Amino acid sequence: MDKTTEKLYIETRKKYIEGNFSNLNERQREAVLATEGPLLILAGAGSGKTTVLISRIANLIRFGCASDSDEIPEGADEEDIELMREDAPQAEGLAMLRPVEPWRILAITFTNKAAGELKDRLASMLGESAEDIWASTFHSCCVRILRRDAGRIGFPDNFTIYDTADSLTLIKQILKELDLSEKTFAPRAVLAEISRAKDRQTGSAEYLAEARASKDLWHTSIGEVYTEYMKRMFDAGAMDFDDLIAFTVKLLKEHEDVRNYWQNRFRYVMIDEYQDTNNLQFEFASLISGKYNNICVVGDDDQSIYKFRGATIENILSFEDQHPGCRTIRLEQNYRSTGHILGAANAVIRNNTGRKGKELWTRESDGDKLILYSAYNQEEEAQFIAGQILNQVSSGGAWRDHAVLYRMNAQSNSLERAFKRNGIPYRIIGGTRFFDRAEIKDMLAYLNVIQTPCDDLRLTRIINVPARGIGAKTVETVQEIGRREGRSMFDVIERADRYPEIQRSATKLRLFAVMIDELRDFSKDHTPDLLYDELIEKTGYLRSLEEKKTVEDEARAENVKELKSSIIGYMQETGDESLAGFLADVALYTDMDNYDSDANSVVMMTIHSAKGLEFPVVFLTGAEEGIFPGIRSIGEAEEMEEERRLCYVALTRAKKKLYVTCARQRMLFGHTTSNRPSRFIDEIPEENAERVGNFKSSSDEEDSYGNTYTTDDSGYRTRNTRYARSRAMRERPVAAPSASAETPGSDFKVGDAVRHRAFGDGIISSMRPMGNDCLIEIEFEKIGPKKLMLRAASQHMEHRDD
């Protein structure tokens, strides 16, 4: 075969293989056909990366390296060229060049669900052979490797695996034996520090030596715990999640024969979500692919948002430097979002400097412009979102089409209230509904016991929360005495020294009763928000969370503080300053509405939880300086870039419609501040978005409730007055708002008898202007009072003649 024919053979073979992947776009096909050497696939949001991974594996199994090689098999001739041109039955066999056995392919994903999806889709494409492909998470892959050779590093092959709860239990035991206080050495914080040390590949002995050399007492104590922890794990033949990767790396590094075995086995290695890998995972990937260097990583540096979990964006940014000869392919065609959404996302992320750079684009239409909405406060923001959802559902949309994203869980508070009032079904993903969270239930239980001491159920919940040395056995005995004498548990506790059975705990029990009595006395002369401050101080609940210094407990502490916003919001809205009124009102929100994951309901979640998901309509809320981006990120270049990546992730979740909302004033953790709109809003081009609401920078010295404000050097305003409305204002009759003839529902007024399709007959009891809409309250005959947005309600409501 002469040179011209050889060239024609190679071109024909490649064209034939390409034809088997005609469903892919040009860049996707390029990634699928590039089989040899290191490959970096920068896969933008919605660019079809999973399809590319599956097609690439299928290409390796069916055709081997033929699409990426100039090698011509022995015996090839011009007839073979013609058969491939004609797509003859034997063409696939002729186009093969060293096809890969499925078990020689390693595909790593970050979740078991993703690994399962990968195998299922491969099975539908390739049949039973797909079962032999190693498609797994980092942890499950390492377990399989360690099961074969754990003995080489001193562990039994049947080693056990400790989950986080097991590890925490062991840490607590060691802390107790070393006489280290859990207030100073919170178990989760200790475990997190040990995890970081393992990711740096710093062993316990080295860690302890460094701590002692630096004379750092806290780290020295951690080093002692770390040393004892690893000793006991080893003695028990156990590994935790970090150990699974750390010991696999150790095994591969220290034992050449083991390393050679696995490197020979895996001819091709593929890793998804590479931007989320940590140092240990990077090391493992480098070791396992070391012989053939056929490593393909797929990821998006613009979606690296898990730094707090140890992810290192440098892994993907430096991949080309770590692997000379690396090819880089950018998947930029987006199959998810409209043009305006992509234009906004591209513009925002372009402001980051630590990135590879790419521009998402779509063949679809520009679609609707983004709506950038500025509300007066968080309640108006929530009502706007509720109104938009109601309008779209009434026009034929489904509840499940809508997702509400926020930076932190505490923001869900006002949104949940708005959804409840408007009859909007919702579920929270990656978290628990605000009033169903354990810490909120604890605080509400305290308030209920203060209001009604004979409430045994709630008293049982909080009698030893935070821990005050009252054990479960003592509580059981108190309950038995109460049942025997027909008394409430609180009555028994107040008289604890009279009962021999609980004599040893009598002092602790009576101290608890005294605390509740003092809070009850305080509540008689103070409003619920002041009572809540006193409750937090006397119980030490918030202090106990803050002392633990873990991410989880910081979030719980934020939620405890955020409950004060609900109390103040209730007083502002109703004019009622009674504890009983607030507890009766909040009962509406603690009634559990369980929706399964497939239910037709609006989805609420943090932006972190939304990664990998998509929705027709997305609301990104709380886009204000100090909220998103967070106050801790402002002024910190690396942190700000991660916040911007988080914004990019949020924007690219939307398929058809995208709203970005902010509030001039926001109450969080019981304090009202005035924040400027987020810089991310300003980074969205005018041609992609429409601004509605009030985007003027706030300079008013007094709001509509008579509150006054001061502004500090950073531009944040703090409310000085405690209450939002004076008694005179509460007693003033509520007038119907003026409405233009163009306003939907403008013919309704206070006192009108109406009939609503969903809620039945009722009478409009109040109307309050809110943005370009109006918040109305209707006293329904069957279900009681309900608040709705007039624009949406008027489409389902008519006047009654009676």
PDB file of N, CA and C in Angstrom, residues 171-199:
ATOM      1  N   ILE A 171     -13.723   9.581  68.475  1.00  0.00           N
ATOM      2  CA  ILE A 171     -13.091  10.858  68.857  1.00  0.00           C
ATOM      3  C   ILE A 171     -13.569  11.283  70.242  1.00  0.00           C
ATOM      4  N   LYS A 172     -14.853  11.156  70.500  1.00  0.00           N
ATOM      5  CA  LYS A 172     -15.406  11.545  71.810  1.00  0.00           C
ATOM      6  C   LYS A 172     -14.811  10.698  72.937  1.00  0.00           C
ATOM      7  N   GLN A 173     -14.661   9.418  72.697  1.00  0.00           N
ATOM      8  CA  GLN A 173     -14.064   8.546  73.707  1.00  0.00           C
ATOM      9  C   GLN A 173     -12.631   8.975  74.018  1.00  0.00           C
ATOM     10  N   ILE A 174     -11.870   9.275  72.978  1.00  0.00           N
ATOM     11  CA  ILE A 174     -10.470   9.674  73.168  1.00  0.00           C
ATOM     12  C   ILE A 174     -10.382  11.012  73.882  1.00  0.00           C
ATOM     13  N   LEU A 175     -11.229  11.950  73.518  1.00  0.00           N
ATOM     14  CA  LEU A 175     -11.241  13.262  74.188  1.00  0.00           C
ATOM     15  C   LEU A 175     -11.511  13.101  75.679  1.00  0.00           C
ATOM     16  N   LYS A 176     -12.452  12.224  76.001  1.00  0.00           N
ATOM     17  CA  LYS A 176     -12.793  12.011  77.403  1.00  0.00           C
ATOM     18  C   LYS A 176     -11.616  11.400  78.158  1.00  0.00           C
ATOM     19  N   GLU A 177     -10.963  10.431  77.548  1.00  0.00           N
ATOM     20  CA  GLU A 177      -9.843   9.761  78.210  1.00  0.00           C
ATOM     21  C   GLU A 177      -8.621  10.666  78.347  1.00  0.00           C
ATOM     22  N   LEU A 178      -8.462  11.605  77.410  1.00  0.00           N
ATOM     23  CA  LEU A 178      -7.350  12.551  77.489  1.00  0.00           C
ATOM     24  C   LEU A 178      -7.710  13.789  78.301  1.00  0.00           C
ATOM     25  N   ASP A 179      -8.914  13.779  78.859  1.00  0.00           N
ATOM     26  CA  ASP A 179      -9.393  14.885  79.693  1.00  0.00           C
ATOM     27  C   ASP A 179      -9.385  16.205  78.913  1.00  0.00           C
ATOM     28  N   LEU A 180      -9.862  16.135  77.673  1.00  0.00           N
ATOM     29  CA  LEU A 180      -9.972  17.331  76.830  1.00  0.00           C
ATOM     30  C   LEU A 180     -11.449  17.693  76.694  1.00  0.00           C
ATOM     31  N   SER A 181     -11.784  18.913  76.996  1.00  0.00           N
ATOM     32  CA  SER A 181     -13.173  19.360  76.977  1.00  0.00           C
ATOM     33  C   SER A 181     -13.709  19.426  75.555  1.00  0.00           C
ATOM     34  N   GLU A 182     -14.924  18.916  75.355  1.00  0.00           N
ATOM     35  CA  GLU A 182     -15.546  18.992  74.033  1.00  0.00           C
ATOM     36  C   GLU A 182     -15.944  20.423  73.680  1.00  0.00           C
ATOM     37  N   LYS A 183     -15.998  21.309  74.675  1.00  0.00           N
ATOM     38  CA  LYS A 183     -16.278  22.706  74.365  1.00  0.00           C
ATOM     39  C   LYS A 183     -15.087  23.338  73.658  1.00  0.00           C
ATOM     40  N   THR A 184     -13.910  22.974  74.073  1.00  0.00           N
ATOM     41  CA  THR A 184     -12.696  23.488  73.444  1.00  0.00           C
ATOM     42  C   THR A 184     -12.318  22.667  72.221  1.00  0.00           C
ATOM     43  N   PHE A 185     -12.547  21.365  72.294  1.00  0.00           N
ATOM     44  CA  PHE A 185     -12.193  20.461  71.210  1.00  0.00           C
ATOM     45  C   PHE A 185     -13.467  19.769  70.715  1.00  0.00           C
ATOM     46  N   ALA A 186     -14.271  20.520  69.977  1.00  0.00           N
ATOM     47  CA  ALA A 186     -15.509  19.960  69.439  1.00  0.00           C
ATOM     48  C   ALA A 186     -15.168  18.762  68.559  1.00  0.00           C
ATOM     49  N   PRO A 187     -15.814  17.607  68.780  1.00  0.00           N
ATOM     50  CA  PRO A 187     -15.463  16.395  68.031  1.00  0.00           C
ATOM     51  C   PRO A 187     -15.464  16.571  66.515  1.00  0.00           C
ATOM     52  N   ARG A 188     -16.460  17.276  65.978  1.00  0.00           N
ATOM     53  CA  ARG A 188     -16.491  17.466  64.525  1.00  0.00           C
ATOM     54  C   ARG A 188     -15.332  18.318  64.038  1.00  0.00           C
ATOM     55  N   ALA A 189     -14.985  19.334  64.838  1.00  0.00           N
ATOM     56  CA  ALA A 189     -13.852  20.183  64.468  1.00  0.00           C
ATOM     57  C   ALA A 189     -12.551  19.387  64.509  1.00  0.00           C
ATOM     58  N   VAL A 190     -12.413  18.529  65.502  1.00  0.00           N
ATOM     59  CA  VAL A 190     -11.221  17.681  65.612  1.00  0.00           C
ATOM     60  C   VAL A 190     -11.133  16.740  64.411  1.00  0.00           C
ATOM     61  N   LEU A 191     -12.262  16.111  64.088  1.00  0.00           N
ATOM     62  CA  LEU A 191     -12.280  15.178  62.962  1.00  0.00           C
ATOM     63  C   LEU A 191     -11.969  15.905  61.650  1.00  0.00           C
ATOM     64  N   ALA A 192     -12.487  17.121  61.502  1.00  0.00           N
ATOM     65  CA  ALA A 192     -12.221  17.897  60.285  1.00  0.00           C
ATOM     66  C   ALA A 192     -10.740  18.243  60.169  1.00  0.00           C
ATOM     67  N   GLU A 193     -10.100  18.586  61.284  1.00  0.00           N
ATOM     68  CA  GLU A 193      -8.675  18.901  61.270  1.00  0.00           C
ATOM     69  C   GLU A 193      -7.849  17.667  60.924  1.00  0.00           C
ATOM     70  N   ILE A 194      -8.229  16.516  61.440  1.00  0.00           N
ATOM     71  CA  ILE A 194      -7.539  15.265  61.100  1.00  0.00           C
ATOM     72  C   ILE A 194      -7.702  14.966  59.613  1.00  0.00           C
ATOM     73  N   SER A 195      -8.903  15.218  59.085  1.00  0.00           N
ATOM     74  CA  SER A 195      -9.165  14.990  57.661  1.00  0.00           C
ATOM     75  C   SER A 195      -8.274  15.876  56.792  1.00  0.00           C
ATOM     76  N   ARG A 196      -8.116  17.139  57.192  1.00  0.00           N
ATOM     77  CA  ARG A 196      -7.252  18.042  56.426  1.00  0.00           C
ATOM     78  C   ARG A 196      -5.794  17.573  56.464  1.00  0.00           C
ATOM     79  N   ALA A 197      -5.375  17.076  57.618  1.00  0.00           N
ATOM     80  CA  ALA A 197      -3.997  16.568  57.727  1.00  0.00           C
ATOM     81  C   ALA A 197      -3.787  15.370  56.795  1.00  0.00           C
ATOM     82  N   LYS A 198      -4.765  14.487  56.744  1.00  0.00           N
ATOM     83  CA  LYS A 198      -4.651  13.320  55.862  1.00  0.00           C
ATOM     84  C   LYS A 198      -4.596  13.740  54.400  1.00  0.00           C
ATOM     85  N   ASP A 199      -5.370  14.766  54.037  1.00  0.00           N
ATOM     86  CA  ASP A 199      -5.363  15.230  52.655  1.00  0.00           C
ATOM     87  C   ASP A 199      -4.010  15.817  52.284  1.00  0.00           C
TER      88      ASP A 199
END
